[in-house]
PDB file of C-alpha atoms and ligand atoms in Angstrom:
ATOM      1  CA  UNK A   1       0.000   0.000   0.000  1.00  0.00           C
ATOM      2  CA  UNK A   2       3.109   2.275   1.071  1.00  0.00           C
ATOM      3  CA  UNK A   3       3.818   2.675  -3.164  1.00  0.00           C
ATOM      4  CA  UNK A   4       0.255   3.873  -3.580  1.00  0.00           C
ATOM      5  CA  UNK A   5       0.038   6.603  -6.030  1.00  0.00           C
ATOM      6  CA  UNK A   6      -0.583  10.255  -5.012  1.00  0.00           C
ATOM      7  CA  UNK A   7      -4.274  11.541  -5.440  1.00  0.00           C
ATOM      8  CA  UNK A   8      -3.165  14.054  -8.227  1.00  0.00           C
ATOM      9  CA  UNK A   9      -2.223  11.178 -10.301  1.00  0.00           C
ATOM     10  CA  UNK A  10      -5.971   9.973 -10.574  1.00  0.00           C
ATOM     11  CA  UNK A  11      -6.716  13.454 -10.624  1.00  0.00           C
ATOM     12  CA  UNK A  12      -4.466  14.006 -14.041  1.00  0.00           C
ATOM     13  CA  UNK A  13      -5.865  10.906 -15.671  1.00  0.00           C
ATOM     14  CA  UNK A  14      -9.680  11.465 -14.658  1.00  0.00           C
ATOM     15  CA  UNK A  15      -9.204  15.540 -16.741  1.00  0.00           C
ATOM     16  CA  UNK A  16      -8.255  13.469 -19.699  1.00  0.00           C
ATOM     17  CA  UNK A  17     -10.927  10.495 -19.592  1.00  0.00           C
ATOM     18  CA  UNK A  18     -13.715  11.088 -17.453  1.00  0.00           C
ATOM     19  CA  UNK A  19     -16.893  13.653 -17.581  1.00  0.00           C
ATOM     20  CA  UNK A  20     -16.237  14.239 -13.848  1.00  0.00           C
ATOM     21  CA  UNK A  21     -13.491  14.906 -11.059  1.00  0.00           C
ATOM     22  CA  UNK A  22     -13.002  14.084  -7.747  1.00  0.00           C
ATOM     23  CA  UNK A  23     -10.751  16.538  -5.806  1.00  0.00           C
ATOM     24  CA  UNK A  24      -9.974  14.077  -3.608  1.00  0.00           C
ATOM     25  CA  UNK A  25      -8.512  15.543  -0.581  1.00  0.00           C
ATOM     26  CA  UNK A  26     -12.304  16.795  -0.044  1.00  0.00           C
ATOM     27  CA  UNK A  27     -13.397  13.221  -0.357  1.00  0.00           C
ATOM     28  CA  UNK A  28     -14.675  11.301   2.464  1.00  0.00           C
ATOM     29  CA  UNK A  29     -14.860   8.247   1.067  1.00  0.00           C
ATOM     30  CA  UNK A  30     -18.263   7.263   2.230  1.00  0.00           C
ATOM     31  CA  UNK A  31     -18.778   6.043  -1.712  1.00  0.00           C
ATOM     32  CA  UNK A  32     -22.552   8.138  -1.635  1.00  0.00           C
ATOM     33  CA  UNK A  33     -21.246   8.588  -5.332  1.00  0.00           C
ATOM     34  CA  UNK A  34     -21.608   4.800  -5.777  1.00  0.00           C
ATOM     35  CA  UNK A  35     -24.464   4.289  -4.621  1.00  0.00           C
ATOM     36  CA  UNK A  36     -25.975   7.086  -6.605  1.00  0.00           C
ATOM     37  CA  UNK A  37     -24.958   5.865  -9.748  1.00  0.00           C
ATOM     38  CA  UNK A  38     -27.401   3.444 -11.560  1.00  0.00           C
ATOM     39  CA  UNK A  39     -23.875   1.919 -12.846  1.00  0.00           C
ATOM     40  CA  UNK A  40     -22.411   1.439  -9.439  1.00  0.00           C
ATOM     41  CA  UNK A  41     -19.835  -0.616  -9.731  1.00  0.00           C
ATOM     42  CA  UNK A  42     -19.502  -1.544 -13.012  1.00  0.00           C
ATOM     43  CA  UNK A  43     -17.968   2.500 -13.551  1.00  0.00           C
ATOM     44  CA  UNK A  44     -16.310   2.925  -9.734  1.00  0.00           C
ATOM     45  CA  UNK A  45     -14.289   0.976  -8.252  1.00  0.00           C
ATOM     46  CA  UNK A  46     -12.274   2.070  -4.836  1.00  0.00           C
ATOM     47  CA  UNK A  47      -8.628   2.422  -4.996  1.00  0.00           C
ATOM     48  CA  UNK A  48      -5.340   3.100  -2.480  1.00  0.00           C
ATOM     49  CA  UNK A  49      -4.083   6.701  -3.077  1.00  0.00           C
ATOM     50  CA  UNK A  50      -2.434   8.786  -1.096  1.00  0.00           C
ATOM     51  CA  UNK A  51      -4.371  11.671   0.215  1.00  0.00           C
ATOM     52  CA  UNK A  52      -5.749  13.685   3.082  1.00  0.00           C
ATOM     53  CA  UNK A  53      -8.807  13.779   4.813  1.00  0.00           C
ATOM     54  CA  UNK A  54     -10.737  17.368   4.631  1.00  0.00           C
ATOM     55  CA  UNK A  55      -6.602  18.363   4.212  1.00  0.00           C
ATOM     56  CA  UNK A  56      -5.609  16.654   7.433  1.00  0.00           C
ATOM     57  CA  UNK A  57      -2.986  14.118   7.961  1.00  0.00           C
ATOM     58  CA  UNK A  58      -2.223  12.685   4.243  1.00  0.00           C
ATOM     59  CA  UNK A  59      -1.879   8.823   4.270  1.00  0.00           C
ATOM     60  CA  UNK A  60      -2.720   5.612   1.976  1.00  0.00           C
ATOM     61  CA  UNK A  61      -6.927   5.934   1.896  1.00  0.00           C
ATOM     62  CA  UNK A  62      -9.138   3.828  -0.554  1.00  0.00           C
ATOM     63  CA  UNK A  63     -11.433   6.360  -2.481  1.00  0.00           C
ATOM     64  CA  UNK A  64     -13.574   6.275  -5.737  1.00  0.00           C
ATOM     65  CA  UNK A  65     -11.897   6.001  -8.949  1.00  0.00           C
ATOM     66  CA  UNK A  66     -14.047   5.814 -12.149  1.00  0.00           C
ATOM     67  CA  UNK A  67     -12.910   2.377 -14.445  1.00  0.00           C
ATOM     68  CA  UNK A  68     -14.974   2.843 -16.838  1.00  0.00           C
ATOM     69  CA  UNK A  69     -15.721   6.576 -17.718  1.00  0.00           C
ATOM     70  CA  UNK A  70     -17.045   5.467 -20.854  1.00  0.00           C
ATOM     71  CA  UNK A  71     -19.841   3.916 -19.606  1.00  0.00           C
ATOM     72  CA  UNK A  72     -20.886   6.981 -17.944  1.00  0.00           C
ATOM     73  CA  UNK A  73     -23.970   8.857 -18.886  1.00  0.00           C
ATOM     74  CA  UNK A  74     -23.143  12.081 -17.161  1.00  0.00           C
ATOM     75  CA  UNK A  75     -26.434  12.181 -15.328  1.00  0.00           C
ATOM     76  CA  UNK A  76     -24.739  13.779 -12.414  1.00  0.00           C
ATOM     77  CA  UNK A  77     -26.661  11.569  -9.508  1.00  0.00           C
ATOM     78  CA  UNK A  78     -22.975  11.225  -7.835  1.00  0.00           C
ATOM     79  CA  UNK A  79     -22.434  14.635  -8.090  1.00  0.00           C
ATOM     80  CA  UNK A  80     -25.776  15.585  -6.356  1.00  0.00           C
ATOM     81  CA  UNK A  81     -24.900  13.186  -3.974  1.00  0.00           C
ATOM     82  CA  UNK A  82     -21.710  13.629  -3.375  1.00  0.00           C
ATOM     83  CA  UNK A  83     -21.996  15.580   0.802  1.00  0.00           C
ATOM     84  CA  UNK A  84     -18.802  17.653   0.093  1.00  0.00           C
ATOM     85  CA  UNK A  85     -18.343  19.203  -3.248  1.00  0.00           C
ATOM     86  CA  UNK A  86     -15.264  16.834  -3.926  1.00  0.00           C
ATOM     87  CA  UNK A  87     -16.893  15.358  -7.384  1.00  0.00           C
ATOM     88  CA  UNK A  88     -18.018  17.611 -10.247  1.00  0.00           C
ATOM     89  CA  UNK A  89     -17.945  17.992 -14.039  1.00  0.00           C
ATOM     90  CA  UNK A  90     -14.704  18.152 -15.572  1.00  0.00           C
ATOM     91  CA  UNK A  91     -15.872  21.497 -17.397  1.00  0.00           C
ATOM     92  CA  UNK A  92     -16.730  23.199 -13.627  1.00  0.00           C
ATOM     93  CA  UNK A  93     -14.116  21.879 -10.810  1.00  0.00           C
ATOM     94  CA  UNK A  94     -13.066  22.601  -7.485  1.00  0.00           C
ATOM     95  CA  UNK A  95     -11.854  26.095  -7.217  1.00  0.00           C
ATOM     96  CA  UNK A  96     -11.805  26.633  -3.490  1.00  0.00           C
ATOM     97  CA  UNK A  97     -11.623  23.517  -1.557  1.00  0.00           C
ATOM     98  CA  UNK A  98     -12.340  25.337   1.575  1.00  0.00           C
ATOM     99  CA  UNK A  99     -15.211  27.402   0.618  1.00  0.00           C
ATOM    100  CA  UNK A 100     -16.796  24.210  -1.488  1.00  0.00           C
ATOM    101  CA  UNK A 101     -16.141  21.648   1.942  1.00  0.00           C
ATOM    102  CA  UNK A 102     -17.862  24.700   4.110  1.00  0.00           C
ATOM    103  CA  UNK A 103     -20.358  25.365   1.496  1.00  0.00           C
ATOM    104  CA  UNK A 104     -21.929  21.741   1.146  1.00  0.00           C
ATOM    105  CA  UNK A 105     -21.695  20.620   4.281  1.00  0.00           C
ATOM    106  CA  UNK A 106     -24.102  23.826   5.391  1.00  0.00           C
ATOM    107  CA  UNK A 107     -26.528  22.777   2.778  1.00  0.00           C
ATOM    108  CA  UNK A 108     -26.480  19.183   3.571  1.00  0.00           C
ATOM    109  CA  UNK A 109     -29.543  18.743   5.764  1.00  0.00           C
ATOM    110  CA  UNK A 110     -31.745  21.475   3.320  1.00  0.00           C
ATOM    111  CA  UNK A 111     -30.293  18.591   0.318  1.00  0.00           C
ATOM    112  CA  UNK A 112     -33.724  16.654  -0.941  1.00  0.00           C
ATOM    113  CA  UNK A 113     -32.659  13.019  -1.046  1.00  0.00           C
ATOM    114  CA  UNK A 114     -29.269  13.075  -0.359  1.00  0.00           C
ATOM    115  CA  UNK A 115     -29.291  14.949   3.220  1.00  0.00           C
ATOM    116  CA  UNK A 116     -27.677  14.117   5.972  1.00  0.00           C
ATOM    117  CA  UNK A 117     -29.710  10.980   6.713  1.00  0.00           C
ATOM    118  CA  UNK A 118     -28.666   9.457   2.860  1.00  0.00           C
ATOM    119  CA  UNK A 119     -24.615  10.342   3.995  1.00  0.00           C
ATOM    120  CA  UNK A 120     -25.181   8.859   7.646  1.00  0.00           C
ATOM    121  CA  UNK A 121     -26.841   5.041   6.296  1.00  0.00           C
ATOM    122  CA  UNK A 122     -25.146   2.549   7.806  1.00  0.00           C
ATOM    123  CA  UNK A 123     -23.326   1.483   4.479  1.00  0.00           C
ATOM    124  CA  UNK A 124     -21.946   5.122   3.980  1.00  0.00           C
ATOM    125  CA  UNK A 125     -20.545   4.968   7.570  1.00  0.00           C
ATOM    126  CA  UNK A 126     -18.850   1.424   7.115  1.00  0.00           C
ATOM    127  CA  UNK A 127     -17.425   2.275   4.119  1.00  0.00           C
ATOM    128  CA  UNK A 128     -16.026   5.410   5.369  1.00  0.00           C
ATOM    129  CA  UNK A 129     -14.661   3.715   7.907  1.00  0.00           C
ATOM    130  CA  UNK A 130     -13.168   1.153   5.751  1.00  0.00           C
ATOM    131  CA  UNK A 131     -11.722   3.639   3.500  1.00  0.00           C
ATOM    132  CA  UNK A 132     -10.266   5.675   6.003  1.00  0.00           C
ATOM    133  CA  UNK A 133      -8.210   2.689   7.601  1.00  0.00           C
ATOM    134  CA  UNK A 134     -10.643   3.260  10.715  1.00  0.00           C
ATOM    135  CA  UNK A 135     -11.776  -0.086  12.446  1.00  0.00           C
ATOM    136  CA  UNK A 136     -15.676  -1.320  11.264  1.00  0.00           C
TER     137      UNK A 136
HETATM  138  S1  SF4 B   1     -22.787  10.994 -13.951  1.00  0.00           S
HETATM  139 FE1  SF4 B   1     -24.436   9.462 -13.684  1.00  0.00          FE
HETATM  140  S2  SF4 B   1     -23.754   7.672 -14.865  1.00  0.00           S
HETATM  141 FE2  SF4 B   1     -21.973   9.029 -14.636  1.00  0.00          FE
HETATM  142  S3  SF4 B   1     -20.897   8.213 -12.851  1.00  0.00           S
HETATM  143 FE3  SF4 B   1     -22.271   9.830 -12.112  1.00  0.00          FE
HETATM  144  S4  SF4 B   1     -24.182   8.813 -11.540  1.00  0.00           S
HETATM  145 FE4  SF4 B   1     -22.981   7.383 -12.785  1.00  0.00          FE
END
């Protein structure tokens, strides 16, 4: 895991391939994204990078990588799920982590399906547990 690649390296490859992407030290890694997707799995998968968490402490973490962006129908479910503004289309990203983390998690319990009770399901917590290297 220690020879995990760096978060911007996902980053670099998802601006050439992929309709969407993941600023990934504002992930979580609670996988709402997958979840949301009617594709799940057979787009994301989750992978060992090295990153932070919310900018704090970087380390190997497992976190959402799309494998097959061409399968994607750029619906944006995962992005309207997604509790802290990490994923969004390639053609708008991430501009200011720090404003986008405070801004969505303030308007996560006035978000329609994907509120705080959505991020908090059991799954959500287990995986971000999991993907965080915390115990389940
Ligand atoms: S945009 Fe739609 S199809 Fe594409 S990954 Fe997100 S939820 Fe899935």
């Amino acid at each position: 895991m220690n020879d995990a690649p760096d978060w911007r390296e996902y980053y670099r490859e998802m601006e050439k391939s992929s309709p969407l992407l993941i600023r990934y030290p504002l992930c979580g890694g609670g996988e709402e994204c997958i979840t949301a997707c009617p594709y799940g799995e057979s787009i994301w998968a989750v992978k060992p990078m090295k990153v932070s968490l919310f900018g704090v402490r970087e380390k190997v973490r497992l976190r959402p990588v799309m494998v097959n962006p061409g399968l994607c129908r750029n619906c944006q479910l995962c992005v309207e799920a997604c509790p802290t503004g990490a994923l969004r289309p390639v053609d708008n990203p991430v501009k200011h982590p720090f404003l986008t983390l405070a801004y969505n998690t303030l308007r996560l319990p006035f978000k329609g399906k994907y509120n705080v009770k959505f991020v908090f399901r059991k799954e959500h917590v287990e995986r971000f547990r999991k993907n965080n290297g915390l115990e389940v």
